[in-house]
Amino acid sequence: MGSHIINSFAYADDVTLFSPTLPGLQSLINICKNYADKWRFRFGLNKTHCMVISEKLFKTSPNWSLGGELIDNVD
């Protein structure tokens, strides 16, 4: 928005990340994982999902990981 980059939103124990690039989203996920490790908590992988807004750009569905575990893609 303007000259500001807003790529994460949090409410209570929910976090939503946004990125226009695949590596950018993985980078944000890694930042969250490092933060969780530092403060000794874990993200619930069973409640963690990724959603691609425009899959027309990809020949195959992209994958992301949280601590080495694949994150499910959802519609």
Coordinates of N, CA and C in Angstrom, one line a residue:
M1 N 0.9 -1.2 0.0 CA 0.0 0.0 0.0 C 0.9 1.2 0.0
G2 N 0.8 1.9 -1.1 CA 1.7 3.1 -1.2 C 3.2 2.6 -1.2
S3 N 4.0 3.1 -0.3 CA 5.4 2.7 -0.3 C 5.6 1.6 0.8
H4 N 4.5 1.1 1.4 CA 4.6 0.1 2.4 C 4.3 -1.3 1.9
I5 N 5.0 -2.3 2.4 CA 4.8 -3.7 2.0 C 4.0 -4.3 3.2
I6 N 2.8 -4.8 2.9 CA 2.0 -5.4 3.9 C 1.8 -6.9 3.5
N7 N 2.6 -7.8 4.1 CA 2.5 -9.2 3.6 C 2.1 -10.2 4.7
S8 N 1.8 -9.7 5.9 CA 1.3 -10.6 6.9 C 0.3 -9.9 7.8
F9 N -0.7 -10.7 8.1 CA -1.8 -10.3 9.0 C -2.0 -11.3 10.1
A10 N -2.2 -10.8 11.3 CA -2.3 -11.8 12.5 C -3.5 -11.3 13.3
Y11 N -4.3 -12.3 13.8 CA -5.4 -12.1 14.7 C -5.4 -13.3 15.6
A12 N -5.3 -13.0 16.9 CA -5.3 -14.1 17.9 C -4.2 -15.1 17.6
D13 N -4.5 -16.3 17.3 CA -3.4 -17.3 17.0 C -3.4 -17.6 15.5
D14 N -4.0 -16.8 14.7 CA -4.0 -17.0 13.2 C -3.1 -16.0 12.5
V15 N -2.4 -16.5 11.5 CA -1.5 -15.7 10.7 C -1.8 -16.0 9.3
T16 N -1.9 -14.9 8.5 CA -2.0 -15.0 7.0 C -0.9 -14.3 6.4
L17 N -0.2 -15.0 5.4 CA 0.9 -14.4 4.7 C 0.6 -14.2 3.2
F18 N 1.0 -13.2 2.6 CA 0.8 -12.9 1.2 C 2.1 -12.6 0.5
S19 N 2.3 -13.2 -0.7 CA 3.5 -12.9 -1.5 C 3.1 -13.0 -2.9
P20 N 3.7 -12.1 -3.8 CA 3.4 -12.2 -5.2 C 4.4 -13.3 -5.9
T21 N 5.3 -13.8 -5.1 CA 6.3 -14.8 -5.7 C 6.3 -16.1 -4.8
L22 N 6.7 -17.2 -5.5 CA 6.8 -18.4 -4.7 C 8.0 -18.4 -3.7
P23 N 9.2 -17.9 -4.1 CA 10.2 -17.8 -3.1 C 9.9 -16.8 -2.0
G24 N 9.2 -15.8 -2.3 CA 8.8 -14.8 -1.3 C 8.0 -15.4 -0.2
L25 N 7.0 -16.2 -0.6 CA 6.1 -16.9 0.4 C 6.9 -17.9 1.2
Q26 N 7.8 -18.6 0.6 CA 8.6 -19.6 1.4 C 9.5 -18.8 2.3
S27 N 10.0 -17.7 1.9 CA 10.8 -16.8 2.8 C 10.0 -16.4 4.0
L28 N 8.8 -15.9 3.8 CA 7.9 -15.5 4.9 C 7.6 -16.7 5.9
I29 N 7.4 -17.9 5.3 CA 7.1 -19.1 6.1 C 8.3 -19.4 6.9
N30 N 9.5 -19.3 6.4 CA 10.8 -19.5 7.1 C 11.0 -18.5 8.2
I31 N 10.6 -17.3 8.0 CA 10.7 -16.3 9.1 C 9.8 -16.6 10.2
C32 N 8.6 -17.0 9.9 CA 7.6 -17.5 11.0 C 8.1 -18.7 11.7
K33 N 8.7 -19.6 11.0 CA 9.3 -20.8 11.6 C 10.4 -20.5 12.6
N34 N 11.3 -19.6 12.1 CA 12.4 -19.2 12.9 C 11.9 -18.4 14.2
Y35 N 10.9 -17.6 14.1 CA 10.3 -16.9 15.2 C 9.7 -17.9 16.2
A36 N 9.0 -18.9 15.7 CA 8.4 -19.9 16.5 C 9.5 -20.7 17.3
D37 N 10.6 -21.0 16.6 CA 11.7 -21.8 17.2 C 12.3 -20.9 18.3
K38 N 12.5 -19.7 18.1 CA 13.1 -18.8 19.1 C 12.3 -18.7 20.3
W39 N 10.9 -18.6 20.1 CA 10.0 -18.4 21.3 C 9.4 -19.7 21.7
R40 N 9.9 -20.8 21.2 CA 9.5 -22.2 21.7 C 8.0 -22.5 21.6
F41 N 7.5 -22.2 20.4 CA 6.1 -22.7 20.1 C 6.1 -23.2 18.7
R42 N 5.0 -23.9 18.3 CA 5.0 -24.6 17.0 C 3.7 -24.2 16.3
F43 N 3.8 -24.1 15.0 CA 2.6 -23.9 14.2 C 2.0 -25.3 13.9
G44 N 0.7 -25.3 14.0 CA 0.0 -26.6 13.8 C -0.1 -26.9 12.3
L45 N 0.7 -27.9 11.8 CA 0.8 -28.2 10.4 C -0.6 -28.6 9.9
N46 N -1.4 -29.3 10.7 CA -2.7 -29.7 10.3 C -3.7 -28.6 10.0
K47 N -3.4 -27.4 10.6 CA -4.2 -26.2 10.3 C -3.5 -25.2 9.4
T48 N -2.4 -25.6 8.8 CA -1.6 -24.7 7.9 C -1.9 -25.1 6.5
H49 N -2.2 -24.1 5.7 CA -2.6 -24.3 4.3 C -2.0 -23.2 3.4
C50 N -1.8 -23.5 2.1 CA -1.4 -22.5 1.2 C -2.5 -22.4 0.1
M51 N -2.7 -21.3 -0.5 CA -3.7 -21.1 -1.6 C -3.1 -20.2 -2.6
V52 N -3.1 -20.7 -3.9 CA -2.6 -19.9 -5.0 C -3.8 -19.3 -5.7
I53 N -3.7 -18.0 -5.9 CA -4.8 -17.2 -6.5 C -4.9 -17.4 -8.0
S54 N -3.8 -17.6 -8.7 CA -3.8 -17.7 -10.1 C -2.9 -18.9 -10.6
E55 N -3.4 -20.1 -10.5 CA -2.7 -21.3 -10.9 C -2.4 -21.4 -12.3
K56 N -3.0 -20.5 -13.2 CA -2.8 -20.6 -14.6 C -1.3 -20.3 -14.9
L57 N -0.6 -19.7 -14.0 CA 0.8 -19.4 -14.2 C 1.7 -20.6 -14.0
F58 N 1.2 -21.7 -13.5 CA 2.1 -22.8 -13.1 C 1.7 -24.1 -13.9
K59 N 2.7 -24.8 -14.4 CA 2.4 -26.1 -15.0 C 2.1 -27.2 -14.0
T60 N 2.7 -27.1 -12.8 CA 2.4 -28.0 -11.7 C 2.1 -27.1 -10.5
S61 N 1.4 -27.7 -9.6 CA 1.0 -27.0 -8.4 C 2.3 -26.7 -7.5
P62 N 2.5 -25.5 -7.1 CA 3.7 -25.2 -6.3 C 3.6 -25.9 -4.9
N63 N 4.8 -26.1 -4.2 CA 4.8 -26.6 -2.9 C 5.6 -25.7 -2.0
W64 N 5.2 -25.7 -0.7 CA 5.9 -25.0 0.3 C 6.1 -25.9 1.5
S65 N 7.1 -25.6 2.4 CA 7.3 -26.4 3.5 C 7.4 -25.6 4.8
L66 N 7.1 -26.2 5.9 CA 7.2 -25.6 7.2 C 8.0 -26.6 8.0
G67 N 9.3 -26.2 8.3 CA 10.2 -27.1 9.0 C 10.4 -28.4 8.4
G68 N 10.5 -28.4 7.0 CA 10.8 -29.7 6.3 C 9.5 -30.5 6.0
E69 N 8.4 -30.1 6.5 CA 7.1 -30.8 6.2 C 6.3 -30.0 5.2
L70 N 5.8 -30.7 4.2 CA 5.0 -30.1 3.1 C 3.7 -29.5 3.7
I71 N 3.4 -28.3 3.1 CA 2.1 -27.7 3.5 C 1.1 -28.0 2.4
D72 N -0.1 -28.3 2.8 CA -1.2 -28.6 1.9 C -1.6 -27.4 1.1
N73 N -1.9 -27.6 -0.2 CA -2.5 -26.5 -1.0 C -4.0 -26.7 -1.0
V74 N -4.8 -25.6 -0.9 CA -6.2 -25.7 -0.9 C -6.8 -24.7 -1.9
D75 N -8.0 -24.9 -2.3 CA -8.7 -24.0 -3.2 C -9.3 -22.8 -2.5

